[in-house]
mmCIF file of C-alpha atoms in Angstrom:
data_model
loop_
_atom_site.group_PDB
_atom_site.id
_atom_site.type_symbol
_atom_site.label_atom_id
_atom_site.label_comp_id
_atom_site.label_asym_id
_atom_site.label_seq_id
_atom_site.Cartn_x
_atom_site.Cartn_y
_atom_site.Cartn_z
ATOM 1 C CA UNK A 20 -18.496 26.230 -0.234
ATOM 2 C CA UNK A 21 -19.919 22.658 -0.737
ATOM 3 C CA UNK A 22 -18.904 21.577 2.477
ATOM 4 C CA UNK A 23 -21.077 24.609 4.287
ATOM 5 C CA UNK A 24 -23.911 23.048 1.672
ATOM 6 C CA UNK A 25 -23.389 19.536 2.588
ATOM 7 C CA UNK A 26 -23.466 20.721 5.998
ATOM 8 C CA UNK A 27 -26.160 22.344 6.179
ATOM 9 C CA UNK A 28 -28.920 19.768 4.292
ATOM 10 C CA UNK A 29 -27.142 17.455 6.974
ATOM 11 C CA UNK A 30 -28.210 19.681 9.863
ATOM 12 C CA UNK A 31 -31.979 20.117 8.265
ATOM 13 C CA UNK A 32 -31.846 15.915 7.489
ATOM 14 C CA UNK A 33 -31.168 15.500 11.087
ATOM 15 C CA UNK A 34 -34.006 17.975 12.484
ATOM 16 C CA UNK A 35 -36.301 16.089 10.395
ATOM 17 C CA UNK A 36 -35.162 12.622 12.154
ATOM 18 C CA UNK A 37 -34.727 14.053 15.211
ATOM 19 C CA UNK A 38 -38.353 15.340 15.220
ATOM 20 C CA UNK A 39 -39.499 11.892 13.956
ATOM 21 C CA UNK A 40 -37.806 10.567 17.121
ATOM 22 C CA UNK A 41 -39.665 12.569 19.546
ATOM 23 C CA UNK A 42 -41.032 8.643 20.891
ATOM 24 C CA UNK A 43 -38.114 7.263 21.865
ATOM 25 C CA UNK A 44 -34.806 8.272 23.532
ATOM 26 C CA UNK A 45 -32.412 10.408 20.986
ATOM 27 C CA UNK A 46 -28.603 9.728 22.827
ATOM 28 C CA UNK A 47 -26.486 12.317 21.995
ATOM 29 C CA UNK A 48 -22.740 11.970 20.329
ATOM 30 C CA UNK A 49 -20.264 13.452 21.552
ATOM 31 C CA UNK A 50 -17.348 15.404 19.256
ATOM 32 C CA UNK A 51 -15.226 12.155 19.548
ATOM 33 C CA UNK A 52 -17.808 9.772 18.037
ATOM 34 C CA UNK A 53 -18.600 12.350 15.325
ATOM 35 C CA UNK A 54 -14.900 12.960 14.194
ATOM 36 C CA UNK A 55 -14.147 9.182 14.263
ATOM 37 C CA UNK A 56 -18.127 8.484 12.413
ATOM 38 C CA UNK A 57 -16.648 11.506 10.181
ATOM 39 C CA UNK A 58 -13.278 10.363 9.380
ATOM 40 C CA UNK A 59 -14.090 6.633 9.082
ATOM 41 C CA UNK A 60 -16.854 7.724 6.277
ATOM 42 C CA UNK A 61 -14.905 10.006 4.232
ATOM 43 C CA UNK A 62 -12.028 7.561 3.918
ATOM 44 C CA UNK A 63 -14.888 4.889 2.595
ATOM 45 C CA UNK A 64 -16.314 7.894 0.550
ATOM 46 C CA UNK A 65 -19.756 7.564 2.386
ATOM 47 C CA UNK A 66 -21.332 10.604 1.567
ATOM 48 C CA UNK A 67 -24.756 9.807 3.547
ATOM 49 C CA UNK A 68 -22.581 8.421 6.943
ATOM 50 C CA UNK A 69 -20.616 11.702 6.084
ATOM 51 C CA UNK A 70 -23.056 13.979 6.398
ATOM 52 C CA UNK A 71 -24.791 11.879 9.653
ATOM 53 C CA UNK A 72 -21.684 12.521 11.194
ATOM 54 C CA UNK A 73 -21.360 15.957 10.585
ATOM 55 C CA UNK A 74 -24.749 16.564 11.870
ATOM 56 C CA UNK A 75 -23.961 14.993 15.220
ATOM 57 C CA UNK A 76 -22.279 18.355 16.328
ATOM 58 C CA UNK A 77 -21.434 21.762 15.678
ATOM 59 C CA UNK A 78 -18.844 22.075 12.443
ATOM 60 C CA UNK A 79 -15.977 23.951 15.271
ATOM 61 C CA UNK A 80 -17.007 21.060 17.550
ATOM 62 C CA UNK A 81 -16.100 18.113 14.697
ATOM 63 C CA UNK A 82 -13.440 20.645 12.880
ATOM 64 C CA UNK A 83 -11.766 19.866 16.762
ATOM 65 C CA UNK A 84 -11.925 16.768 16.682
ATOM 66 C CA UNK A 85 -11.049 15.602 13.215
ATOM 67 C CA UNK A 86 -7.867 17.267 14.454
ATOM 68 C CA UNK A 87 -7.507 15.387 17.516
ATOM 69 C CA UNK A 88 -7.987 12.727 15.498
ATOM 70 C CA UNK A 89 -5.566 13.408 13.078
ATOM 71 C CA UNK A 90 -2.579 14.577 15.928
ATOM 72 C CA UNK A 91 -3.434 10.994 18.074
ATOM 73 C CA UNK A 92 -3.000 8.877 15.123
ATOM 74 C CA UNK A 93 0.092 10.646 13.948
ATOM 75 C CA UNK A 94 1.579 9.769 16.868
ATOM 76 C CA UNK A 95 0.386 6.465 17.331
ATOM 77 C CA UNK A 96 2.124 6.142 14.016
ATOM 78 C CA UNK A 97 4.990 7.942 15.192
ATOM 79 C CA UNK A 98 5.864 5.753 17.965
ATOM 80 C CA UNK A 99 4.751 2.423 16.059
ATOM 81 C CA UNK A 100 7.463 3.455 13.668
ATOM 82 C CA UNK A 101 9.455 4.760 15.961
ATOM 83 C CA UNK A 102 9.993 8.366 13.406
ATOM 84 C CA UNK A 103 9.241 11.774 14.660
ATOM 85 C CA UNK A 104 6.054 12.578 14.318
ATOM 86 C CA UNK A 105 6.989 15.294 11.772
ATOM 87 C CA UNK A 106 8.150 12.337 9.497
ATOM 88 C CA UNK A 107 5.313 10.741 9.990
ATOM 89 C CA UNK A 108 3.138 13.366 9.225
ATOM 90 C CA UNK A 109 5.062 14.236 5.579
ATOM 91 C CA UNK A 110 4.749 11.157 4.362
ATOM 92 C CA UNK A 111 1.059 10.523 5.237
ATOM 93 C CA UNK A 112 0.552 13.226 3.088
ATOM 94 C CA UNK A 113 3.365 12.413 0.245
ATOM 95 C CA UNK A 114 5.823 15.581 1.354
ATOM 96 C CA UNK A 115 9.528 14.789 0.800
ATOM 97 C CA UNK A 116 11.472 14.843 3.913
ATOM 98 C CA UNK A 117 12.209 17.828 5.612
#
């Protein structure tokens, strides 16, 4: 429920700039660049980088990519480590082994 809050005031915060910007040129972000913004921010508890982010683009659009996100670096990890990516995956997130 927070998150459809914090969501929202960041979607109203970012009409507000983006209206302020009407001068100059606004570039766009693509789902990529807001997961990574996103993710980067939330791992450095950012709250006002974390809601920037999640105004860049629709929540389905960065709910996407957060999990593109997550499935690249899994198995980026996977192959550093040279695990399955199923072991990699448990113990990012403290699971025994399966």
């Amino acid at each position: 429920m927070w998150g459809r809050v914090r969501e929202s005031g960041a979607r109203f915060r970012n009409a507000l700039r983006t209206e302020a910007k009407t001068g100059r040129d606004v570039r766009s972000h693509n789902l990529f660049e807001a997961a990574a913004a996103y993710v980067s921010a939330c791992t450095e508890d950012d709250q006002e980088r974390i809601d920037e982010a999640a105004g860049w683009v629709s929540p389905e659009a960065l709910s996407f990519g957060v999990n593109e996100l997550a499935c690249r670096a899994v198995i980026a990890l996977a192959r550093e480590r040279d695990e399955s990516p199923r072991t990699v995956a448990r113990a990012l997130l403290g699971l025994p082994a399966a």
